[in-house]
Short mmCIF file of C-alpha atoms in Angstrom, two decimals:
data_model
loop_
_atom_site.label_atom_id
_atom_site.label_comp_id
_atom_site.label_asym_id
_atom_site.label_seq_id
_atom_site.Cartn_x
_atom_site.Cartn_y
_atom_site.Cartn_z
CA UNK M 183 63.37 3.63 63.21
CA UNK M 184 66.94 4.77 63.04
CA UNK M 185 69.36 1.91 62.83
CA UNK M 186 73.02 2.05 63.77
CA UNK M 187 74.74 -1.21 62.94
CA UNK M 188 78.11 -2.30 64.25
CA UNK M 189 79.71 -5.08 62.26
CA UNK M 190 80.71 -7.35 65.13
CA UNK M 191 79.20 -8.04 68.54
CA UNK M 192 82.29 -9.79 69.91
CA UNK M 193 85.85 -9.61 68.67
CA UNK M 194 89.04 -11.23 69.96
CA UNK M 195 92.39 -9.96 68.71
CA UNK M 196 96.04 -10.35 69.60
CA UNK M 197 98.36 -7.62 70.83
CA UNK M 198 99.89 -5.72 67.92
CA UNK M 199 97.16 -6.57 65.42
CA UNK M 200 95.48 -3.86 63.36
CA UNK M 201 91.78 -3.82 64.19
CA UNK M 202 88.90 -2.32 62.24
CA UNK M 203 85.54 -1.62 63.83
CA UNK M 204 82.81 -0.69 61.37
CA UNK M 205 79.65 1.30 61.93
CA UNK M 206 76.85 2.09 59.51
CA UNK M 207 73.78 4.29 60.05
CA UNK M 208 70.75 4.46 57.80
CA UNK M 209 69.24 7.86 58.65
CA UNK M 210 71.49 10.22 56.72
CA UNK M 211 72.87 11.66 59.94
CA UNK M 212 75.64 14.21 59.74
CA UNK M 213 77.29 13.41 63.07
CA UNK M 214 78.88 10.11 64.01
CA UNK M 215 80.75 9.16 67.16
CA UNK M 216 82.91 6.43 68.65
CA UNK M 217 82.85 5.89 72.40
CA UNK M 218 84.40 3.26 74.61
CA UNK M 219 82.53 2.07 77.68
CA UNK M 220 84.38 0.82 80.74
CA UNK M 221 82.81 -0.04 84.10
CA UNK M 222 82.74 2.94 86.44
CA UNK M 223 84.10 5.28 83.79
CA UNK M 224 80.95 5.68 81.77
CA UNK M 225 81.37 6.45 78.09
CA UNK M 226 84.44 8.28 76.87
CA UNK M 227 84.58 9.92 73.47
CA UNK M 228 87.35 8.67 71.17
CA UNK M 229 86.62 10.48 67.90
CA UNK M 230 83.69 12.11 66.18
CA UNK M 231 82.85 13.31 62.71
CA UNK M 232 80.38 15.95 61.63
CA UNK M 233 80.75 15.43 57.88
CA UNK M 234 82.29 13.16 55.30
CA UNK M 235 86.08 13.16 55.51
CA UNK M 236 85.92 15.34 58.62
CA UNK M 237 87.09 14.08 61.98
CA UNK M 238 87.79 15.53 65.38
CA UNK M 239 89.57 14.09 68.38
CA UNK M 240 87.56 13.33 71.44
CA UNK M 241 88.85 12.93 74.96
CA UNK M 242 90.91 9.74 74.47
CA UNK M 243 92.12 9.53 70.83
CA UNK M 244 95.54 8.06 71.54
CA UNK M 245 96.06 4.72 69.86
CA UNK M 246 93.03 5.14 67.59
CA UNK M 247 92.26 6.61 64.19
CA UNK M 248 89.04 6.92 62.21
CA UNK M 249 87.85 7.05 58.65
CA UNK M 250 84.69 8.50 57.18
CA UNK M 251 84.71 8.13 53.39
CA UNK M 252 80.92 7.91 53.09
CA UNK M 253 78.26 9.68 55.11
CA UNK M 254 76.70 6.49 56.42
CA UNK M 255 79.90 4.74 57.48
CA UNK M 256 82.34 5.57 60.28
CA UNK M 257 85.24 3.25 60.98
CA UNK M 258 87.40 3.05 64.07
CA UNK M 259 90.92 1.73 63.61
CA UNK M 260 93.26 0.44 66.26
CA UNK M 261 96.65 0.69 64.57
CA UNK M 262 98.38 -1.73 66.94
CA UNK M 263 96.02 -3.22 69.47
CA UNK M 264 97.07 -3.32 73.10
CA UNK M 265 95.55 -5.03 76.12
CA UNK M 266 94.42 -1.71 77.59
CA UNK M 267 92.17 -1.30 74.57
CA UNK M 268 90.04 -4.22 75.71
CA UNK M 269 86.65 -2.58 76.09
CA UNK M 270 83.10 -2.19 74.81
CA UNK M 271 83.06 0.12 71.80
CA UNK M 272 79.88 2.01 70.98
CA UNK M 273 79.12 3.84 67.77
CA UNK M 274 76.47 6.56 67.67
CA UNK M 275 74.97 9.00 65.21
CA UNK M 276 72.85 12.13 65.38
CA UNK M 277 71.38 14.67 63.06
CA UNK M 278 72.91 18.10 62.70
CA UNK M 279 73.05 20.10 65.91
CA UNK M 280 74.71 19.24 69.17
CA UNK M 281 71.47 19.31 71.17
CA UNK M 282 70.08 16.37 69.19
CA UNK M 283 69.84 12.94 70.76
CA UNK M 284 72.28 10.21 69.87
CA UNK M 285 71.28 6.88 68.39
CA UNK M 286 73.58 4.06 69.46
CA UNK M 287 74.59 0.75 67.97
CA UNK M 288 74.56 -2.41 70.10
CA UNK M 289 78.28 -2.26 70.72
CA UNK M 290 81.35 -4.36 70.00
CA UNK M 291 83.03 -6.09 72.92
CA UNK M 292 86.70 -6.19 71.96
CA UNK M 293 89.16 -8.39 73.82
CA UNK M 294 92.86 -7.93 73.12
CA UNK M 295 94.95 -10.85 74.32
CA UNK X 268 86.21 21.66 81.50
CA UNK X 269 82.87 19.99 81.94
CA UNK X 270 82.02 16.99 84.04
CA UNK X 271 79.12 14.80 85.13
CA UNK X 272 78.88 12.93 88.41
CA UNK X 273 76.55 10.09 89.25
CA UNK X 274 77.26 9.56 92.93
CA UNK X 275 75.58 6.15 93.25
CA UNK X 276 76.99 3.10 91.51
CA UNK X 277 73.80 1.18 92.21
CA UNK X 278 70.27 1.95 93.31
CA UNK X 279 68.00 -0.76 94.67
CA UNK X 280 64.27 -0.19 94.83
CA UNK X 281 61.18 -2.35 95.30
CA UNK X 282 58.70 -2.56 92.45
CA UNK X 283 56.00 0.08 92.83
CA UNK X 284 58.19 2.42 94.85
CA UNK X 285 59.53 5.74 93.57
CA UNK X 286 62.85 5.64 91.75
CA UNK X 287 65.43 8.43 91.77
CA UNK X 288 68.80 8.37 90.00
CA UNK X 289 71.04 11.29 90.88
CA UNK X 290 73.15 13.40 88.54
CA UNK X 291 75.15 16.56 89.17
CA UNK X 292 77.18 18.48 86.65
CA UNK X 293 79.83 21.13 86.26
CA UNK X 294 80.11 23.39 83.22
CA UNK X 295 80.84 26.98 82.36
CA UNK X 296 77.88 28.33 80.47
CA UNK X 297 74.45 26.87 79.87
CA UNK X 298 74.11 23.09 79.85
CA UNK X 299 72.18 20.72 77.68
CA UNK X 300 71.46 17.63 79.77
CA UNK X 301 70.44 14.13 78.75
CA UNK X 302 69.51 10.78 80.26
CA UNK X 303 70.16 7.52 78.46
CA UNK X 304 69.35 3.95 79.49
CA UNK X 305 71.20 0.75 78.60
CA UNK X 306 69.43 -2.58 78.87
CA UNK X 307 71.55 -5.76 79.04
CA UNK X 308 73.44 -6.48 75.82
CA UNK X 309 71.96 -3.44 74.14
CA UNK X 310 73.20 -0.04 73.08
CA UNK X 311 72.12 3.11 74.87
CA UNK X 312 68.65 4.50 74.32
CA UNK X 313 67.63 8.12 74.73
CA UNK X 314 65.19 8.84 77.58
CA UNK X 315 64.89 12.62 77.79
CA UNK X 316 66.73 15.92 77.51
CA UNK X 317 66.72 19.41 78.93
CA UNK X 318 67.65 22.24 76.60
CA UNK X 319 65.75 25.24 77.90
CA UNK X 320 62.36 26.18 79.27
CA UNK X 321 60.40 24.20 81.87
CA UNK X 322 62.70 22.70 84.49
CA UNK X 323 60.64 19.50 84.65
CA UNK X 324 61.19 17.36 81.59
CA UNK X 325 59.10 14.31 80.74
CA UNK X 326 60.51 11.45 78.71
CA UNK X 327 60.01 7.87 77.62
CA UNK X 328 58.67 4.99 79.75
CA UNK X 329 57.19 7.32 82.41
CA UNK X 330 60.51 8.89 83.38
CA UNK X 331 60.99 12.56 84.17
CA UNK X 332 63.89 14.70 85.30
CA UNK X 333 64.17 18.04 87.03
CA UNK X 334 66.78 20.60 86.09
CA UNK X 335 67.99 22.54 89.13
CA UNK X 336 70.42 25.27 88.17
CA UNK X 337 71.27 26.39 91.71
CA UNK X 338 72.17 22.84 92.74
CA UNK X 339 73.63 21.97 89.31
CA UNK X 340 71.60 18.78 89.32
CA UNK X 341 69.45 16.83 86.87
CA UNK X 342 67.99 13.90 88.79
CA UNK X 343 65.99 11.24 86.99
CA UNK X 344 62.74 10.12 88.59
CA UNK X 345 59.93 7.66 88.11
CA UNK X 346 56.95 7.62 90.48
CA UNK X 347 56.45 3.84 90.41
CA UNK X 348 59.31 1.58 89.35
CA UNK X 349 58.87 -1.61 87.32
CA UNK X 350 61.09 -4.68 87.30
CA UNK X 351 61.67 -3.95 83.62
CA UNK X 352 63.30 -0.63 84.60
CA UNK X 353 66.32 -2.58 85.83
CA UNK X 354 69.15 -1.28 83.66
CA UNK X 355 72.20 0.99 83.55
CA UNK X 356 71.41 4.69 83.45
CA UNK X 357 73.71 7.42 82.16
CA UNK X 358 73.49 11.16 82.60
CA UNK X 359 75.20 13.28 79.93
CA UNK X 360 76.07 16.93 79.41
CA UNK X 361 77.01 19.18 76.55
CA UNK X 362 77.69 22.87 76.84
CA UNK X 363 75.41 25.08 74.76
CA UNK X 364 77.40 25.88 71.61
CA UNK X 365 79.82 23.12 72.53
CA UNK X 366 80.48 19.96 70.57
CA UNK X 367 81.40 17.24 73.06
CA UNK X 368 78.92 15.17 74.99
CA UNK X 369 80.31 14.10 78.38
CA UNK X 370 78.82 11.09 80.17
CA UNK X 371 78.69 10.24 83.83
CA UNK X 372 79.96 6.91 85.12
CA UNK X 373 76.53 5.31 85.11
CA UNK X 374 74.16 4.05 87.81
CA UNK X 375 72.87 0.51 87.85
CA UNK X 376 69.22 0.29 88.87
CA UNK X 377 67.86 -2.94 90.28
CA UNK X 378 64.11 -3.14 90.80
CA UNK X 379 63.07 -6.10 92.88
CA UNK X 380 59.60 -7.67 92.67
#
């Protein structure tokens, strides 16, 4: 089975801190994604990557950056955390081709105080 | 722009009764449509997808969905609901030849014994 692992299940940070969320997949997938999930808003795409060192902005990239130095790892960075970034963050991966299904990690619930 | 609407925040159904979760979409061009399910404290899991061909798509756990181009809908159905089907369901859309998957706001399903 494909496994997408997110480093933390729960995370509490203070306003202004730099936050790193890590995601690793073990199926050699080309595509990786970061979404945030908020009640009533569904999932919104923050950034995605279709190859190593490649990244593209999603629908809500402001306040975030990403890094993909290795194929299996995709990191989300909050440069200066703010309270409105309190959310559930979901990482996903898929094989090449945009009609392929996504495999999701279990999520990181981030609280910014 | 593309969008997905799930008009019901919550659907309540008795165990053994038919279950329907509604989804409508808006996109220019041909859509690829997906359903995902999220069980408590878990990441999203793929249920089924429509790419092309037969309008009735069968997926995991006895679920199926019908693509209706004229009504721009992709409703999820199960003939006989189980208590274990209680979860959060997301409809998602990507435009053929596009590269961004857009999710609906989600519908919570509660199946009562």
